[in-house]
Amino acid sequence: MSAIELDPTVVGPVPATRRWRGVPGLRGTGVAGHLSALVLAIAGVVAVFGQWLAPHDPDLTNLSYAFVGPIEGHPLGFDSQGRDLLSRILAGARSSLLGPTAVVTLAMIVGTFLAVATAWKGGRFDRWVSAGLDVLFAFPAIVLAIIVSVIVEPSLMSATIALSIAYTPYIARVLRSAALRERARDYIAALEVQGLRAWIICVRHLGRNLLPLIVAQGAVLFGYAMVDLAAISFLGLGVRPPQADWGVMVSTGQSGVLQGYPLESLSAGVCIIAVVIAVNILGERLTERANSVTR
Amino acid sequence: MSDAFLELQQVTVRLPISGELRTVLHDVSFRIAPGEAVGLVGESGSGKSMTARAVARLLPPGAESSGTVLFAGNDVAALKGAALRAFRAEVAVVFQDPRAHINPVRTIGDFMTEALRTNHDVSRADAAAKAVSLLAEVGIADGQRRLEQHPHELSGGLLQRVMIATALLTEPKLLLADEPTTALDVTTQSDVMAILDELRRERGMSMLFITHDLELAGAVCDRTAVMYAGQLVEERTSSALHDDPLHPYTAGLVGARPRIDGDVVRLSAIPGRPRSAFEAPAGCAFNDRCVHVVDDCVASRPALEPLDGGSVRCHRAVELRGRLQEGAAHG
Amino acid sequence: MLKFVVRRLMMLVVTLFVASFAIYSAMYLAPGNPIAALLGGRTPTPEAIAVLEERYHLNDPFIVRYLRWVGGALRGDFGVSIQLRQEVSTLISQRIGTTVQLVLYASLIIVVVGVALGIVGGLRKGVLDNVVIVATTVSAAVPSFVASIILLSVFAVNLGWFPALGTGEGFVDQLRHLTLPAVALAFSSIALVARITRSAVREELSREHVQTAVSRGIPYRTVVRRHVMRNAAIPITTVVGITVASLFAASAVVERAFSLNGIGAYLIQAALSKDIAVVQGISLVIVAIFVVVNAIVDFLYAVLDPRVSLGASAA
């Protein structure tokens, strides 16, 4: 203590500008937001490098190790086929995170386009597109995924397409009302009066001002997509075994659960839950921030 | 018995604003006699509504207050249970925005009779009958039908009449009227004001009338108090205040209205923007906007001193007496 | 009010028709030849093919086949499962009871636990509220199939309090069998309902009209009941309704995890074995339930909020 004794007359109250306000881009999301971002960053690293981080071959079966619990060098033990669980978790991160990323990207692009276009054009175009989206709204994501899985061979791709279709009306609806609010603002009229072309106003101004909301909605949606995609894989209509994937692992581990070896299902389940919690918290904070900015 | 019916003694209120407790009311003291109407005038953020809330025990959560509010000799802060309910019945509030202050999903009848039926054990039919007769008094003839309606089916002016009628249902002795006409359109404002004024006089109620309109306060109130940055800066009989302001800020308010009774038609505004108590500079709170500022005004905060039958919070009040009206018109 | 109901009902019918068309035409695109499925590997004679084509109307134009299907569906006839040679409606009616029970049970849990948690969090600031926030943050992130696995592992395998799989016989036994699935199905929705309830209660508490009631000396409990809860009931009803509507689809996952014989699990099975008629039938049923429940929510909304019905009749 004595080594760092400070002169109280020198150390005044810390000026507000000197206080650390967080990582740029995450400002205003608080400690929980930063922690969530850290969890997601780790998950992202594992998704990209998981195969190389895995201490063992995730697909190497050795039936004599079936359901063996944690031992040295294998901190999570083995699955029913005697494959190293930690390696499968690390390798499985890729498809588990790639799917939702693709869903969110696709749904955001199409949804944002439809939202801005309907809000801008209005009239009959808006009515027809909105009515079409309302019908699409009647299809729960799982039902759409099932229908798509009958038309094409079930895979991560088919599940991704199905979910992108299912989420687009949701995105379009949320962003359309925001775009309508934005479109009614004076600065848009001012730009129109200046003779700027519609698509330039939409992309450069409307789109840019909607960006915080788009990012926030993307985060919220990522959580849903992750859960739904894993559920679809769990049902056997998405990623197929023996490929390592968290949703598939929860499913294939179920036989072990019933025999009293829950580690495969549980470890994969915990990974899903951790990422979804992180993404939900971040989404919530970003939404709060987006609302406080736009209003 | 003192002649004060409502008395505020050095009421100070601090509110949590962006994470810190900040002063919004500073050392507010005044009294209202039975049957007397006192106007409380100030710009938005001056603390006039907060004063009414402090009286009605409606301070926002997290508020800290000191000082005393006495109603009929009782410390309002200490009231509990039946005594608090009796106080609530005797002190009625007419809020600024009736549309926000009446539950939109319940009927007018529900709204009007709720207090009578929950706290005074009046039967549904009796309460409704009383409500209808009061609606008639505020100029709503088809009261029976109105009781069945929901707030969104009534215009703002009608709703404010409903609010006034409702306030009178429990036969209060003191009315806290918080900008009762501000949210209404101009044509209905005078009607509603006339009704409020007439009913108050008939019943001999006291009133604390909160407004940003100095002339309106002067028209309906016996005395008027002016607030700036959470403090009372001047308090006198309404006519004296208007004709011969003692505080430079009051003079500014008088001058801020277009005057068409004199030779010169001139609109003078007060430079700068209004301050909240916690934004106020050291010394006199008005020193950064005052045209008469001297070194003293920055050095020390003036006290509310008696002068000319009222009181004023200004170091130069005696010196400037009688010259402010002119000064404001030229400032 | 009447006008509002009529307009909403018309919207519902149109949505259902478009949705049924989408389902039927999507399935029409499905690869695979129904004749081959019918014959199951035997080499057909041209006459046999002709007979089958005649019986299943395989040569009719698409639109005729769609209209026949949708007409049948209106009478509760969803055609025949080519693989099982059974009426789809029979296959559905044998299984829908389990799904309905499961969904009702889960809905009950969602409403009771979710609304209670939300009210506690909304009215009590401080520790209790923080507990509610943390609990709902976690439970919102637990997918139903992970919840199923955890519940199975803990309560069925380790503790042995509940049976692991199957539907059970008789009311009490069925209830025991359905408890873990219902909790699993309800788990993340509880969080959603609790969150919405909490913020609705918070928002209503801060409303000016609540202040009016307080200023008039209405006791706190009465204010909470008559004003805060009454008004918060509007968003709460909406979120509960939408959640319950979505449970019929979500129950597929839980039925599968607990080997329950409901329409959801059967839909998955039919999808995996490409039993087109069954997928079409169950999809339409689930979409119809979803749309109808949503319409009911809209009606309830209009009943709870007097401002809505006026807006519609004035229009």
PDB file of C-alpha atoms in Angstrom, chain C residues 135-306:
ATOM      1  CA  ALA C 135     -32.733 -16.837 -14.608  1.00  0.00           C
ATOM      2  CA  THR C 136     -34.567 -15.707 -17.727  1.00  0.00           C
ATOM      3  CA  THR C 137     -31.336 -14.856 -19.555  1.00  0.00           C
ATOM      4  CA  VAL C 138     -30.160 -18.428 -19.037  1.00  0.00           C
ATOM      5  CA  SER C 139     -33.454 -20.200 -19.653  1.00  0.00           C
ATOM      6  CA  ALA C 140     -34.108 -18.176 -22.806  1.00  0.00           C
ATOM      7  CA  ALA C 141     -30.937 -19.692 -24.254  1.00  0.00           C
ATOM      8  CA  VAL C 142     -31.774 -23.319 -23.504  1.00  0.00           C
ATOM      9  CA  PRO C 143     -33.133 -24.980 -26.660  1.00  0.00           C
ATOM     10  CA  SER C 144     -35.973 -27.421 -26.049  1.00  0.00           C
ATOM     11  CA  PHE C 145     -33.952 -30.425 -27.141  1.00  0.00           C
ATOM     12  CA  VAL C 146     -31.095 -29.575 -24.801  1.00  0.00           C
ATOM     13  CA  ALA C 147     -33.619 -29.034 -22.007  1.00  0.00           C
ATOM     14  CA  SER C 148     -35.090 -32.442 -22.886  1.00  0.00           C
ATOM     15  CA  ILE C 149     -31.707 -34.121 -22.600  1.00  0.00           C
ATOM     16  CA  ILE C 150     -30.877 -32.415 -19.306  1.00  0.00           C
ATOM     17  CA  LEU C 151     -34.268 -33.270 -17.796  1.00  0.00           C
ATOM     18  CA  LEU C 152     -33.998 -36.848 -19.019  1.00  0.00           C
ATOM     19  CA  SER C 153     -30.535 -37.192 -17.594  1.00  0.00           C
ATOM     20  CA  VAL C 154     -31.334 -35.660 -14.216  1.00  0.00           C
ATOM     21  CA  PHE C 155     -34.932 -36.562 -13.432  1.00  0.00           C
ATOM     22  CA  ALA C 156     -35.476 -39.750 -15.400  1.00  0.00           C
ATOM     23  CA  VAL C 157     -32.100 -41.508 -15.447  1.00  0.00           C
ATOM     24  CA  ASN C 158     -30.371 -40.327 -12.270  1.00  0.00           C
ATOM     25  CA  LEU C 159     -33.213 -39.560  -9.904  1.00  0.00           C
ATOM     26  CA  GLY C 160     -35.804 -41.828 -11.500  1.00  0.00           C
ATOM     27  CA  TRP C 161     -38.665 -39.500 -10.527  1.00  0.00           C
ATOM     28  CA  PHE C 162     -40.258 -39.514 -13.947  1.00  0.00           C
ATOM     29  CA  PRO C 163     -40.445 -42.080 -16.760  1.00  0.00           C
ATOM     30  CA  ALA C 164     -37.989 -41.416 -19.568  1.00  0.00           C
ATOM     31  CA  LEU C 165     -39.963 -42.179 -22.682  1.00  0.00           C
ATOM     32  CA  GLY C 166     -43.445 -42.847 -23.998  1.00  0.00           C
ATOM     33  CA  THR C 167     -46.935 -41.546 -23.397  1.00  0.00           C
ATOM     34  CA  GLY C 168     -48.357 -43.680 -20.569  1.00  0.00           C
ATOM     35  CA  GLU C 169     -51.824 -45.019 -19.804  1.00  0.00           C
ATOM     36  CA  GLY C 170     -54.561 -43.296 -17.817  1.00  0.00           C
ATOM     37  CA  PHE C 171     -54.688 -39.679 -16.705  1.00  0.00           C
ATOM     38  CA  VAL C 172     -52.223 -39.669 -13.803  1.00  0.00           C
ATOM     39  CA  ASP C 173     -49.692 -41.816 -15.628  1.00  0.00           C
ATOM     40  CA  GLN C 174     -50.016 -39.680 -18.742  1.00  0.00           C
ATOM     41  CA  LEU C 175     -49.460 -36.592 -16.649  1.00  0.00           C
ATOM     42  CA  ARG C 176     -46.301 -38.169 -15.218  1.00  0.00           C
ATOM     43  CA  HIS C 177     -45.098 -39.077 -18.694  1.00  0.00           C
ATOM     44  CA  LEU C 178     -45.831 -35.619 -20.062  1.00  0.00           C
ATOM     45  CA  THR C 179     -44.322 -33.587 -17.213  1.00  0.00           C
ATOM     46  CA  LEU C 180     -40.694 -33.610 -18.360  1.00  0.00           C
ATOM     47  CA  PRO C 181     -41.595 -33.016 -22.034  1.00  0.00           C
ATOM     48  CA  ALA C 182     -43.896 -30.155 -21.062  1.00  0.00           C
ATOM     49  CA  VAL C 183     -41.215 -28.515 -18.930  1.00  0.00           C
ATOM     50  CA  ALA C 184     -38.679 -28.947 -21.750  1.00  0.00           C
ATOM     51  CA  LEU C 185     -41.096 -27.426 -24.249  1.00  0.00           C
ATOM     52  CA  ALA C 186     -41.954 -24.555 -21.901  1.00  0.00           C
ATOM     53  CA  PHE C 187     -38.426 -23.789 -20.737  1.00  0.00           C
ATOM     54  CA  SER C 188     -37.266 -21.055 -23.092  1.00  0.00           C
ATOM     55  CA  SER C 189     -40.768 -19.633 -23.594  1.00  0.00           C
ATOM     56  CA  ILE C 190     -41.087 -19.039 -19.856  1.00  0.00           C
ATOM     57  CA  ALA C 191     -38.214 -16.605 -20.187  1.00  0.00           C
ATOM     58  CA  LEU C 192     -39.845 -14.764 -23.069  1.00  0.00           C
ATOM     59  CA  VAL C 193     -43.174 -14.406 -21.260  1.00  0.00           C
ATOM     60  CA  ALA C 194     -41.434 -13.396 -18.032  1.00  0.00           C
ATOM     61  CA  ARG C 195     -39.404 -10.742 -19.844  1.00  0.00           C
ATOM     62  CA  ILE C 196     -42.412  -9.233 -21.593  1.00  0.00           C
ATOM     63  CA  THR C 197     -44.469  -9.343 -18.395  1.00  0.00           C
ATOM     64  CA  ARG C 198     -41.691  -7.674 -16.442  1.00  0.00           C
ATOM     65  CA  SER C 199     -41.245  -4.831 -18.884  1.00  0.00           C
ATOM     66  CA  ALA C 200     -45.015  -4.388 -19.300  1.00  0.00           C
ATOM     67  CA  VAL C 201     -45.454  -4.145 -15.532  1.00  0.00           C
ATOM     68  CA  ARG C 202     -42.542  -1.717 -15.314  1.00  0.00           C
ATOM     69  CA  GLU C 203     -43.918   0.406 -18.094  1.00  0.00           C
ATOM     70  CA  GLU C 204     -47.433   0.535 -16.668  1.00  0.00           C
ATOM     71  CA  LEU C 205     -46.087   1.336 -13.205  1.00  0.00           C
ATOM     72  CA  SER C 206     -44.422   4.426 -14.620  1.00  0.00           C
ATOM     73  CA  ARG C 207     -47.534   5.585 -16.470  1.00  0.00           C
ATOM     74  CA  GLU C 208     -49.131   8.868 -15.520  1.00  0.00           C
ATOM     75  CA  HIS C 209     -52.536   7.319 -14.942  1.00  0.00           C
ATOM     76  CA  VAL C 210     -51.033   5.136 -12.222  1.00  0.00           C
ATOM     77  CA  GLN C 211     -49.792   8.321 -10.600  1.00  0.00           C
ATOM     78  CA  THR C 212     -53.325   9.704 -10.795  1.00  0.00           C
ATOM     79  CA  ALA C 213     -54.664   6.661  -8.981  1.00  0.00           C
ATOM     80  CA  VAL C 214     -51.975   6.996  -6.303  1.00  0.00           C
ATOM     81  CA  SER C 215     -52.736  10.704  -5.905  1.00  0.00           C
ATOM     82  CA  ARG C 216     -56.338   9.791  -5.195  1.00  0.00           C
ATOM     83  CA  GLY C 217     -55.388   7.501  -2.350  1.00  0.00           C
ATOM     84  CA  ILE C 218     -56.160   4.182  -4.037  1.00  0.00           C
ATOM     85  CA  PRO C 219     -54.253   1.511  -2.057  1.00  0.00           C
ATOM     86  CA  TYR C 220     -51.098   0.194  -3.774  1.00  0.00           C
ATOM     87  CA  ARG C 221     -52.425  -3.345  -4.170  1.00  0.00           C
ATOM     88  CA  THR C 222     -55.577  -2.064  -5.815  1.00  0.00           C
ATOM     89  CA  VAL C 223     -53.579   0.195  -8.108  1.00  0.00           C
ATOM     90  CA  VAL C 224     -51.426  -2.763  -9.136  1.00  0.00           C
ATOM     91  CA  ARG C 225     -54.427  -4.991  -9.746  1.00  0.00           C
ATOM     92  CA  ARG C 226     -56.839  -2.575 -11.388  1.00  0.00           C
ATOM     93  CA  HIS C 227     -54.417  -0.442 -13.372  1.00  0.00           C
ATOM     94  CA  VAL C 228     -50.962  -1.993 -13.703  1.00  0.00           C
ATOM     95  CA  MET C 229     -51.976  -5.625 -14.231  1.00  0.00           C
ATOM     96  CA  ARG C 230     -55.130  -4.804 -16.156  1.00  0.00           C
ATOM     97  CA  ASN C 231     -53.184  -2.766 -18.686  1.00  0.00           C
ATOM     98  CA  ALA C 232     -50.134  -5.042 -18.757  1.00  0.00           C
ATOM     99  CA  ALA C 233     -52.526  -7.890 -19.600  1.00  0.00           C
ATOM    100  CA  ILE C 234     -52.646  -6.588 -23.171  1.00  0.00           C
ATOM    101  CA  PRO C 235     -48.997  -7.246 -24.154  1.00  0.00           C
ATOM    102  CA  ILE C 236     -48.877 -10.328 -21.921  1.00  0.00           C
ATOM    103  CA  THR C 237     -51.862 -11.894 -23.698  1.00  0.00           C
ATOM    104  CA  THR C 238     -50.254 -11.191 -27.044  1.00  0.00           C
ATOM    105  CA  VAL C 239     -46.938 -12.803 -26.219  1.00  0.00           C
ATOM    106  CA  VAL C 240     -48.558 -15.792 -24.512  1.00  0.00           C
ATOM    107  CA  GLY C 241     -50.816 -16.322 -27.510  1.00  0.00           C
ATOM    108  CA  ILE C 242     -48.013 -16.161 -30.055  1.00  0.00           C
ATOM    109  CA  THR C 243     -45.914 -18.468 -27.895  1.00  0.00           C
ATOM    110  CA  VAL C 244     -48.694 -21.041 -27.532  1.00  0.00           C
ATOM    111  CA  ALA C 245     -49.321 -20.904 -31.284  1.00  0.00           C
ATOM    112  CA  SER C 246     -45.675 -21.693 -31.978  1.00  0.00           C
ATOM    113  CA  LEU C 247     -45.591 -24.581 -29.502  1.00  0.00           C
ATOM    114  CA  PHE C 248     -47.439 -26.899 -31.902  1.00  0.00           C
ATOM    115  CA  ALA C 249     -44.487 -26.768 -34.277  1.00  0.00           C
ATOM    116  CA  ALA C 250     -41.878 -26.735 -31.532  1.00  0.00           C
ATOM    117  CA  SER C 251     -43.367 -29.821 -29.894  1.00  0.00           C
ATOM    118  CA  ALA C 252     -41.992 -31.911 -32.783  1.00  0.00           C
ATOM    119  CA  VAL C 253     -38.532 -31.641 -31.255  1.00  0.00           C
ATOM    120  CA  VAL C 254     -39.636 -32.563 -27.753  1.00  0.00           C
ATOM    121  CA  GLU C 255     -41.868 -35.408 -28.955  1.00  0.00           C
ATOM    122  CA  ARG C 256     -38.895 -36.791 -30.810  1.00  0.00           C
ATOM    123  CA  ALA C 257     -36.586 -36.454 -27.788  1.00  0.00           C
ATOM    124  CA  PHE C 258     -39.048 -38.231 -25.483  1.00  0.00           C
ATOM    125  CA  SER C 259     -40.327 -40.716 -28.098  1.00  0.00           C
ATOM    126  CA  LEU C 260     -43.865 -39.373 -27.778  1.00  0.00           C
ATOM    127  CA  ASN C 261     -46.360 -40.431 -30.381  1.00  0.00           C
ATOM    128  CA  GLY C 262     -47.632 -37.010 -31.400  1.00  0.00           C
ATOM    129  CA  ILE C 263     -48.152 -35.340 -34.784  1.00  0.00           C
ATOM    130  CA  GLY C 264     -44.857 -33.469 -34.515  1.00  0.00           C
ATOM    131  CA  ALA C 265     -42.730 -36.570 -34.183  1.00  0.00           C
ATOM    132  CA  TYR C 266     -44.812 -38.187 -36.896  1.00  0.00           C
ATOM    133  CA  LEU C 267     -44.225 -35.238 -39.196  1.00  0.00           C
ATOM    134  CA  ILE C 268     -40.465 -35.715 -38.806  1.00  0.00           C
ATOM    135  CA  GLN C 269     -40.767 -39.421 -39.445  1.00  0.00           C
ATOM    136  CA  ALA C 270     -42.877 -38.786 -42.549  1.00  0.00           C
ATOM    137  CA  ALA C 271     -40.370 -36.198 -43.801  1.00  0.00           C
ATOM    138  CA  LEU C 272     -37.490 -38.616 -43.348  1.00  0.00           C
ATOM    139  CA  SER C 273     -39.364 -41.356 -45.224  1.00  0.00           C
ATOM    140  CA  LYS C 274     -40.745 -38.923 -47.840  1.00  0.00           C
ATOM    141  CA  ASP C 275     -44.358 -39.746 -47.086  1.00  0.00           C
ATOM    142  CA  ILE C 276     -45.639 -36.721 -48.999  1.00  0.00           C
ATOM    143  CA  ALA C 277     -49.337 -36.903 -48.155  1.00  0.00           C
ATOM    144  CA  VAL C 278     -48.609 -37.057 -44.417  1.00  0.00           C
ATOM    145  CA  VAL C 279     -46.141 -34.134 -44.547  1.00  0.00           C
ATOM    146  CA  GLN C 280     -48.691 -32.072 -46.470  1.00  0.00           C
ATOM    147  CA  GLY C 281     -51.512 -32.927 -44.076  1.00  0.00           C
ATOM    148  CA  ILE C 282     -49.652 -32.306 -40.827  1.00  0.00           C
ATOM    149  CA  SER C 283     -47.962 -29.162 -42.140  1.00  0.00           C
ATOM    150  CA  LEU C 284     -51.346 -27.752 -43.074  1.00  0.00           C
ATOM    151  CA  VAL C 285     -52.780 -28.653 -39.670  1.00  0.00           C
ATOM    152  CA  ILE C 286     -49.899 -26.987 -37.823  1.00  0.00           C
ATOM    153  CA  VAL C 287     -50.028 -23.867 -39.996  1.00  0.00           C
ATOM    154  CA  ALA C 288     -53.817 -23.708 -39.558  1.00  0.00           C
ATOM    155  CA  ILE C 289     -53.532 -23.971 -35.781  1.00  0.00           C
ATOM    156  CA  PHE C 290     -50.834 -21.283 -35.809  1.00  0.00           C
ATOM    157  CA  VAL C 291     -52.938 -18.911 -37.901  1.00  0.00           C
ATOM    158  CA  VAL C 292     -56.142 -19.530 -35.939  1.00  0.00           C
ATOM    159  CA  VAL C 293     -54.483 -19.047 -32.556  1.00  0.00           C
ATOM    160  CA  ASN C 294     -52.939 -15.820 -33.829  1.00  0.00           C
ATOM    161  CA  ALA C 295     -56.361 -14.629 -34.932  1.00  0.00           C
ATOM    162  CA  ILE C 296     -57.776 -15.477 -31.500  1.00  0.00           C
ATOM    163  CA  VAL C 297     -54.969 -13.422 -29.961  1.00  0.00           C
ATOM    164  CA  ASP C 298     -55.978 -10.485 -32.146  1.00  0.00           C
ATOM    165  CA  PHE C 299     -59.583 -10.807 -31.010  1.00  0.00           C
ATOM    166  CA  LEU C 300     -58.524 -10.968 -27.374  1.00  0.00           C
ATOM    167  CA  TYR C 301     -56.402  -7.907 -27.953  1.00  0.00           C
ATOM    168  CA  ALA C 302     -59.438  -6.045 -29.242  1.00  0.00           C
ATOM    169  CA  VAL C 303     -61.472  -7.179 -26.246  1.00  0.00           C
ATOM    170  CA  LEU C 304     -58.781  -6.121 -23.774  1.00  0.00           C
ATOM    171  CA  ASP C 305     -57.975  -2.818 -25.428  1.00  0.00           C
ATOM    172  CA  PRO C 306     -61.030  -0.661 -26.111  1.00  0.00           C
TER     173      PRO C 306
END
